[in-house]
Short mmCIF file of C-alpha atoms and ligand atoms in Angstrom, two decimals:
data_model
loop_
_atom_site.label_atom_id
_atom_site.label_comp_id
_atom_site.label_asym_id
_atom_site.label_seq_id
_atom_site.Cartn_x
_atom_site.Cartn_y
_atom_site.Cartn_z
CA UNK A 30 0.11 -0.17 0.09
CA UNK A 31 2.33 2.82 -1.29
CA UNK A 32 -0.40 5.83 -0.69
CA UNK A 33 0.00 4.84 3.01
CA UNK A 34 2.41 7.05 5.02
CA UNK A 35 2.11 5.88 8.47
CA UNK A 36 0.64 2.53 9.60
CA UNK A 37 -0.33 1.61 13.06
CA UNK A 38 -1.16 -1.77 13.47
CA UNK A 39 -2.66 -3.28 16.54
CA UNK A 40 -0.97 -0.78 18.78
CA UNK A 41 -0.75 -1.65 22.51
CA UNK A 42 0.92 0.60 25.19
CA UNK A 43 0.71 0.30 28.89
CA UNK A 44 2.39 1.88 31.72
CA UNK A 45 2.69 -0.85 34.09
CA UNK A 46 -0.58 -2.31 35.07
CA UNK A 47 -2.45 0.60 33.22
CA UNK A 48 -3.57 -0.14 29.61
CA UNK A 49 -3.69 3.31 27.68
CA UNK A 50 -3.68 1.67 24.10
CA UNK A 51 -5.12 -1.67 23.08
CA UNK A 52 -4.81 -2.94 19.56
CA UNK A 53 -5.03 0.25 18.05
CA UNK A 54 -5.25 0.75 14.35
CA UNK A 55 -4.91 3.51 12.07
CA UNK A 56 -3.44 4.04 8.49
CA UNK A 57 -2.47 8.06 7.58
CA UNK A 58 -2.29 8.56 3.70
CA UNK A 59 0.72 10.21 1.89
CA UNK A 60 0.48 13.94 2.43
CA UNK A 61 -2.74 13.87 4.57
CA UNK A 62 -3.25 16.02 7.43
CA UNK A 63 -4.50 13.67 10.33
CA UNK A 64 -5.76 15.30 13.77
CA UNK A 65 -6.17 13.33 16.55
CA UNK A 66 -8.72 14.84 18.62
CA UNK A 67 -9.94 14.00 22.51
CA UNK A 68 -9.99 15.27 25.95
CA UNK A 69 -6.97 15.22 28.28
CA UNK A 70 -5.86 12.15 29.19
CA UNK A 71 -7.39 9.99 26.30
CA UNK A 72 -3.98 9.19 24.91
CA UNK A 73 -3.56 11.18 22.24
CA UNK A 74 0.05 11.94 23.15
CA UNK A 75 0.91 8.40 23.75
CA UNK A 76 -0.13 7.41 20.46
CA UNK A 77 1.79 10.11 18.79
CA UNK A 78 4.87 9.17 21.28
CA UNK A 79 4.75 5.83 19.80
CA UNK A 80 4.68 6.80 16.21
CA UNK A 81 7.89 9.14 17.23
CA UNK A 82 9.51 6.91 18.96
CA UNK A 83 9.58 8.04 22.04
CA UNK A 84 7.87 5.24 24.05
CA UNK A 85 8.68 1.58 23.24
CA UNK A 86 5.30 -0.44 22.24
CA UNK A 87 3.70 -3.18 24.50
CA UNK A 88 2.46 -4.77 21.29
CA UNK A 89 1.86 -4.04 17.64
CA UNK A 90 4.01 -2.54 14.86
CA UNK A 91 4.43 0.93 13.24
CA UNK A 92 5.35 1.50 9.81
CA UNK A 93 6.37 4.61 8.32
CA UNK A 94 6.83 4.68 4.47
CA UNK A 95 6.34 0.88 4.10
CA UNK A 96 9.25 0.37 6.70
CA UNK A 97 8.62 -1.48 9.79
CA UNK A 98 10.15 1.19 12.43
CA UNK A 99 8.45 -0.02 15.39
CA UNK A 100 12.31 -0.65 17.18
CA UNK A 101 13.79 2.14 15.55
CA UNK A 102 15.63 5.00 16.99
CA UNK A 103 13.14 8.59 16.70
CA UNK A 104 16.06 10.06 14.55
CA UNK A 105 16.03 7.28 11.83
CA UNK A 106 12.09 7.13 11.38
CA UNK A 107 12.01 10.24 9.11
CA UNK A 108 10.00 12.31 11.44
CA UNK A 109 9.89 15.66 12.76
CA UNK A 110 8.28 16.61 16.16
CA UNK A 111 6.65 19.77 17.62
CA UNK A 112 5.53 20.09 21.18
CA UNK A 113 3.35 22.29 23.07
CA UNK A 114 6.49 23.61 24.78
CA UNK A 115 8.90 24.94 22.48
CA UNK A 116 12.15 23.83 24.27
CA UNK A 117 14.24 26.07 22.24
CA UNK A 118 18.37 26.54 23.76
CA UNK A 119 17.85 29.89 25.45
CA UNK A 120 21.56 30.32 24.87
CA UNK A 121 21.32 29.80 21.09
CA UNK A 122 20.41 32.13 18.35
CA UNK A 123 17.30 31.27 16.21
CA UNK A 124 19.81 30.11 13.66
CA UNK A 125 21.61 28.03 15.83
CA UNK A 126 18.51 26.57 17.35
CA UNK A 127 17.24 25.86 13.79
CA UNK A 128 20.62 24.19 12.79
CA UNK A 129 21.68 22.43 15.80
CA UNK A 130 20.05 19.28 14.87
CA UNK A 131 21.79 19.59 11.64
CA UNK A 132 24.91 20.27 12.94
CA UNK A 133 24.68 17.16 15.36
CA UNK A 134 24.20 14.99 12.35
CA UNK A 135 27.35 16.81 10.61
CA UNK A 136 25.76 18.01 7.36
CA UNK A 137 28.08 20.00 5.13
CA UNK A 138 27.59 23.57 6.13
CA UNK A 139 26.46 24.86 2.63
CA UNK A 140 23.42 22.21 3.03
CA UNK A 141 22.77 23.77 6.86
CA UNK A 142 22.63 27.14 5.39
CA UNK A 143 20.24 26.27 2.64
CA UNK A 144 18.04 24.36 4.55
CA UNK A 145 17.75 27.12 7.50
CA UNK A 146 17.37 29.82 4.83
CA UNK A 147 14.57 27.66 3.36
CA UNK A 148 12.77 26.99 6.38
CA UNK A 149 13.14 30.91 7.66
CA UNK A 150 11.42 32.00 4.46
CA UNK A 151 8.70 29.48 4.79
CA UNK A 152 7.99 30.87 8.38
CA UNK A 153 8.73 34.23 7.49
CA UNK A 154 11.31 34.23 10.43
CA UNK A 155 14.21 35.79 8.27
CA UNK A 156 14.31 39.18 10.23
CA UNK A 157 14.83 37.10 13.53
CA UNK A 158 17.46 34.48 12.91
CA UNK A 159 19.97 36.59 14.93
CA UNK A 160 17.84 36.96 18.25
CA UNK A 161 17.53 34.76 21.17
CA UNK A 162 14.65 32.86 22.10
CA UNK A 163 14.12 35.33 25.35
CA UNK A 164 13.91 38.31 22.56
CA UNK A 165 11.18 36.32 20.76
CA UNK A 166 6.90 36.47 21.42
CA UNK A 167 5.35 33.14 22.19
CA UNK A 168 4.28 32.99 18.66
CA UNK A 169 7.64 33.34 17.34
CA UNK A 170 8.99 30.78 19.51
CA UNK A 171 6.60 28.17 18.18
CA UNK A 172 7.17 29.35 14.83
CA UNK A 173 11.05 28.48 15.52
CA UNK A 174 9.99 25.16 17.06
CA UNK A 175 8.17 24.30 13.70
CA UNK A 176 11.39 25.64 11.75
CA UNK A 177 13.35 23.14 13.80
CA UNK A 178 11.16 20.37 12.43
CA UNK A 179 11.14 21.82 8.89
CA UNK A 180 14.76 21.99 8.47
CA UNK A 181 14.87 18.09 8.93
CA UNK A 182 13.33 17.65 5.69
CA UNK A 183 11.36 14.78 6.80
CA UNK A 184 8.39 12.80 5.58
CA UNK A 185 6.09 13.12 8.56
CA UNK A 186 5.39 15.97 10.90
CA UNK A 187 4.19 15.45 14.37
CA UNK A 188 2.42 18.03 16.46
CA UNK A 189 1.77 17.69 19.67
CA UNK A 190 -0.76 20.47 20.92
CA UNK A 191 2.02 23.06 19.09
CA UNK A 192 -0.84 26.26 19.81
CA UNK A 193 -2.05 25.52 23.57
CA UNK A 194 0.35 27.50 25.17
CA UNK A 195 -0.31 30.43 22.98
CA UNK A 196 -3.22 33.25 23.50
CA UNK A 197 -6.58 32.94 21.36
CA UNK A 198 -5.38 35.48 18.64
CA UNK A 199 -1.92 34.18 17.97
CA UNK A 200 -3.42 30.43 18.02
CA UNK A 201 -5.89 31.52 15.14
CA UNK A 202 -3.15 33.19 13.55
CA UNK A 203 -0.74 30.38 13.71
CA UNK A 204 -3.46 27.88 12.83
CA UNK A 205 -3.65 29.47 9.26
CA UNK A 206 0.07 29.55 8.96
CA UNK A 207 0.29 25.85 9.84
CA UNK A 208 -2.77 24.93 7.36
CA UNK A 209 -0.95 27.24 4.78
CA UNK A 210 2.53 25.18 5.72
CA UNK A 211 0.94 22.05 5.00
CA UNK A 212 -0.61 23.34 1.78
CA UNK A 213 2.87 24.24 0.34
CA UNK A 214 4.96 21.41 1.64
CA UNK A 215 2.38 18.41 1.15
CA UNK A 216 3.79 16.67 3.93
CA UNK A 217 2.16 14.08 6.09
CA UNK A 218 1.10 15.84 9.28
CA UNK A 219 -0.19 13.98 12.53
CA UNK A 220 -1.67 16.71 14.86
CA UNK A 221 -2.66 16.14 18.18
CA UNK A 222 -5.14 18.57 19.81
CA UNK A 223 -8.23 18.90 22.33
CA UNK A 224 -9.38 21.52 20.44
CA UNK A 225 -12.08 20.88 18.28
CA UNK A 226 -11.91 24.29 16.43
CA UNK A 227 -8.24 23.45 15.41
CA UNK A 228 -9.64 19.86 14.31
CA UNK A 229 -12.33 20.99 12.29
CA UNK A 230 -10.25 23.91 10.24
CA UNK A 231 -7.22 22.00 9.61
CA UNK A 232 -7.87 18.10 9.07
CA UNK A 233 -8.29 16.19 5.85
CA UNK A 234 -9.30 13.31 8.57
CA UNK A 235 -10.33 13.63 12.12
CA UNK A 236 -9.66 10.62 14.57
CA UNK A 237 -11.80 11.38 17.50
CA UNK A 238 -10.33 9.38 20.42
CA UNK A 239 -12.02 8.55 23.93
CA UNK A 240 -10.21 6.23 26.67
CA UNK A 241 -7.48 5.27 24.12
CA UNK A 242 -9.87 4.14 21.30
CA UNK A 243 -10.98 5.87 17.92
CA UNK A 244 -14.36 6.54 18.34
CA UNK A 245 -14.54 7.50 14.67
CA UNK A 246 -12.18 8.54 11.66
CA UNK A 247 -13.69 10.68 8.96
CA UNK A 248 -13.45 14.08 7.33
CA UNK A 249 -14.50 16.92 9.02
CA UNK A 250 -17.96 17.50 7.78
CA UNK A 251 -18.77 13.94 7.87
CA UNK A 252 -17.53 13.83 11.93
CA UNK A 253 -19.73 17.24 12.25
CA UNK A 254 -22.78 15.94 10.36
CA UNK A 255 -22.78 12.19 10.79
CA UNK A 256 -21.27 11.51 13.96
CA UNK A 257 -20.88 7.69 14.66
CA UNK A 258 -22.09 7.80 18.21
CA UNK A 259 -23.22 10.02 20.88
CA UNK A 260 -19.98 10.59 22.31
CA UNK A 261 -18.64 12.01 19.08
CA UNK A 262 -21.94 14.05 18.65
CA UNK A 263 -21.39 15.78 21.75
CA UNK A 264 -17.87 16.24 21.76
CA UNK A 265 -17.85 18.49 18.47
CA UNK A 266 -19.76 21.33 18.10
CA UNK A 267 -20.45 24.75 20.12
CA UNK A 268 -23.01 24.94 21.56
CA UNK A 269 -23.46 21.16 21.73
CA UNK A 270 -25.65 19.24 19.82
CA UNK A 271 -29.73 19.30 21.25
CA UNK A 272 -30.18 15.67 22.90
CA UNK A 273 -33.70 14.29 23.08
CA UNK A 274 -34.48 11.09 24.79
CA UNK A 275 -37.34 9.56 23.36
CA UNK A 276 -38.66 6.44 22.05
CA UNK A 277 -39.86 5.48 18.45
CA UNK A 278 -43.44 4.91 17.81
CA UNK A 279 -45.53 4.09 15.02
CA UNK A 280 -48.27 6.67 14.62
CA UNK A 281 -50.40 5.69 12.04
CA UNK A 282 -47.71 4.35 9.90
CA UNK A 283 -45.33 7.19 10.37
CA UNK A 284 -42.60 6.54 12.29
CA UNK A 285 -41.86 9.11 14.97
CA UNK A 286 -39.52 9.79 18.04
CA UNK A 287 -41.74 10.85 21.19
CA UNK A 288 -40.35 12.96 23.34
CA UNK A 289 -42.32 13.94 26.49
CA UNK A 290 -45.32 13.80 24.58
CA UNK A 291 -43.92 15.69 21.46
CA UNK A 292 -43.57 13.77 18.28
CA UNK A 293 -40.60 14.33 15.71
CA UNK A 294 -41.70 12.52 12.35
CA UNK A 295 -38.62 10.64 10.97
CA UNK A 296 -39.60 10.56 7.17
CA UNK A 297 -36.98 12.70 6.21
CA UNK A 298 -34.31 10.88 8.51
CA UNK A 299 -31.94 9.01 6.74
CA UNK A 300 -31.98 5.78 8.91
CA UNK A 301 -29.27 3.07 8.47
CA UNK A 302 -31.87 0.41 9.11
CA UNK A 303 -35.54 -0.28 9.95
CA UNK A 304 -36.58 1.98 13.03
CA UNK A 305 -38.41 -0.29 15.36
CA UNK A 306 -41.46 0.90 17.49
CA UNK A 307 -40.74 0.84 21.27
CA UNK A 308 -36.67 1.22 20.49
CA UNK A 309 -35.60 3.95 23.06
CA UNK A 310 -33.04 6.50 21.18
CA UNK A 311 -31.99 9.82 21.64
CA UNK A 312 -32.91 12.28 18.89
CA UNK A 313 -30.03 14.69 18.27
CA UNK A 314 -30.32 18.29 16.48
CA UNK A 315 -27.35 20.58 15.69
CA UNK A 316 -28.68 24.51 16.69
CA UNK A 317 -28.25 25.37 13.08
CA UNK A 318 -30.52 22.75 11.86
CA UNK A 319 -33.76 24.01 13.35
CA UNK A 320 -36.13 26.49 11.19
CA UNK A 321 -37.52 29.42 13.33
CA UNK A 322 -40.91 31.03 12.06
CA UNK A 323 -40.19 29.84 8.83
CA UNK A 324 -43.43 28.42 6.80
CA UNK A 325 -41.81 25.62 4.96
CA UNK A 326 -44.89 22.93 3.93
CA UNK A 327 -44.52 19.46 4.74
CA UNK A 328 -42.26 20.79 7.80
CA UNK A 329 -43.47 19.57 11.19
CA UNK A 330 -44.20 22.60 13.57
CA UNK A 331 -43.43 22.92 17.31
CA UNK A 332 -44.18 25.68 19.79
CA UNK A 333 -41.75 27.15 21.65
CA UNK A 334 -41.06 30.20 24.06
CA UNK A 335 -37.97 32.35 24.23
CA UNK A 336 -35.80 31.90 27.35
CA UNK A 337 -32.60 33.82 26.50
CA UNK A 338 -31.04 35.33 23.60
CA UNK A 339 -27.30 35.21 22.92
CA UNK A 340 -26.73 37.91 20.11
CA UNK A 341 -23.04 37.09 18.92
CA UNK A 342 -23.00 39.41 16.02
CA UNK A 343 -23.05 37.14 12.96
CA UNK A 344 -25.17 34.68 14.78
CA UNK A 345 -27.70 34.66 17.23
CA UNK A 346 -28.26 32.19 19.69
CA UNK A 347 -31.76 31.53 21.21
CA UNK A 348 -32.34 29.11 24.16
CA UNK A 349 -36.09 27.83 24.62
CA UNK A 350 -37.73 25.02 25.85
CA UNK A 351 -39.15 22.44 23.98
CA UNK A 352 -40.58 18.81 24.84
CA UNK A 353 -39.72 19.93 28.75
CA UNK A 354 -36.02 20.63 28.03
CA UNK A 355 -33.87 23.46 27.31
CA UNK A 356 -32.12 23.81 23.48
CA UNK A 357 -30.48 26.10 21.53
CA UNK A 358 -31.09 27.55 18.21
CA UNK A 359 -28.71 29.35 15.86
CA UNK A 360 -30.29 32.06 13.61
CA UNK A 361 -28.91 34.82 11.68
CA UNK A 362 -27.84 37.71 13.76
CA UNK A 363 -30.15 40.35 12.46
CA UNK A 364 -33.19 38.09 13.55
CA UNK A 365 -33.91 39.03 17.34
CA UNK A 366 -36.43 37.56 19.77
CA UNK A 367 -37.34 39.12 23.20
CA UNK A 368 -37.36 36.57 25.93
CA UNK A 369 -40.99 35.28 26.51
CA UNK A 370 -41.44 35.57 22.92
CA UNK A 371 -43.32 32.57 21.23
CA UNK A 372 -42.10 31.25 18.60
CA UNK A 373 -42.42 27.96 15.87
CA UNK A 374 -39.60 25.45 15.27
CA UNK A 375 -39.05 23.18 12.66
CA UNK A 376 -36.39 20.58 12.72
CA UNK A 377 -34.60 19.82 9.84
CA UNK A 378 -34.47 16.11 10.15
CA UNK A 379 -32.57 15.34 7.22
CA UNK A 380 -29.71 16.83 9.10
CA UNK A 381 -30.29 15.30 12.36
CA UNK A 382 -28.68 12.19 14.14
CA UNK A 383 -30.54 9.24 15.81
CA UNK A 384 -28.81 7.20 18.43
CA UNK A 385 -29.57 3.88 19.88
CA UNK A 386 -30.04 4.85 23.82
CA UNK A 387 -28.56 1.69 24.94
CA UNK A 388 -25.38 1.14 22.57
CA UNK A 389 -25.30 4.90 22.11
CA UNK A 390 -24.46 4.22 18.23
CA UNK A 391 -26.15 5.96 15.15
CA UNK A 392 -28.85 4.44 13.86
N1 LIG B 427 4.74 7.99 31.98
C1 LIG B 427 3.52 7.44 32.35
N2 LIG B 427 3.67 6.75 33.23
C2 LIG B 427 1.63 6.17 33.47
N3 LIG B 427 0.79 6.82 32.94
C3 LIG B 427 0.69 7.79 32.20
C4 LIG B 427 2.36 7.91 31.78
N4 LIG B 427 2.00 8.68 30.39
C5 LIG B 427 0.59 8.90 30.39
N5 LIG B 427 -0.04 8.28 31.29
C6 LIG B 427 -1.22 8.38 31.13
O1 LIG B 427 -1.80 7.56 30.31
C7 LIG B 427 -3.08 8.46 29.81
C8 LIG B 427 -3.04 9.02 28.39
O2 LIG B 427 -2.07 9.94 28.39
P1 LIG B 427 -1.75 10.88 27.35
O3 LIG B 427 -1.46 10.22 26.44
O4 LIG B 427 -0.88 11.76 27.76
O5 LIG B 427 -3.26 11.93 27.19
P2 LIG B 427 -3.41 12.80 26.18
O6 LIG B 427 -2.48 13.26 25.38
O7 LIG B 427 -4.63 12.56 25.52
O8 LIG B 427 -4.09 14.06 27.29
C9 LIG B 427 -3.35 9.09 30.91
O9 LIG B 427 -4.08 8.58 31.76
C10 LIG B 427 -2.19 9.54 31.36
O10 LIG B 427 -2.50 9.59 33.13
MG1 LIG B 428 -1.22 15.32 25.67
#
């Protein structure tokens, strides 16, 4: 399979009695930007460190470019790594920091100069080359840290939460730069983050992880619109998808999800199999997949009362009560509703997600 850049096969990793990864499988394509997304402690760094060779695996194998590197030294794996903490040498200039690894590897000076110049150009840090890290801002330091991976001329870049130490503005700026970097270099990139926005904006594919297990591996829009299970559905999206616990019922030949006496017709829902009456389910609808006060023929209408309005400029977020519970609805920022206003909601059931209440898997 020469389209595969990194192949993780039946990987297991335990720290003593604690198993963090258990027979995990993951193939990353050549040139792909793959994001490992999950909350703190789910095993993202452990997986990345196994790929990097910083941890000895307990079982399984790792291939990079068709070569079994499971027991290779990190430096022989053709990878470059960028960490959350920049870990620059404080006494060295930016230029010396960038070239350090190359000098250790005893590359010819001309080659070192060429690579440092290229990395500095790509990252636009030429004016900083003579400075020490203490004379740089956080964003500039992280750019140098990325540069240190870049000069190594590797096939695969590994990033472990590289933006987490930066403030919000810098984070979004550097996020765009990393995306631009990937577009111009076309290296394979594996990027660890707990930030769903970074994952959605950067990734070709996202692997959503929980407790060391990949819950779903797909492109961002599939993850967002067709979550495989309740965990993925709730993890991605802000505010979260609205969830309604209910039961499938047959009402005069029509399948509905009944929630506290309110029926949601399932005709438009792209179900994977038969929807058996009596099945307990969770109906999930994202805030932007609800129409407010729009007369669309054929759509089911539900009465609701505005509880709170959160205008956010471009969007307006309404919090209201339906079927005995609070839900959020996202509408255009220009549309305003005072608390207490009665309005009509219609769910876009074609964009809904329904999960089995027991298995929590999409149905
Ligand atoms: N050296 C270690 N010894 C023991 N447990 C560890 C070690 N490193 C990580 N762990 C545990 O492994 C789990 C996964 O950690 P980690 O991969 O760092 O998570 P993440 O990067 O997703 O936040 C956590 O429960 C963590 O406490
Ligand atoms: Mg981590």
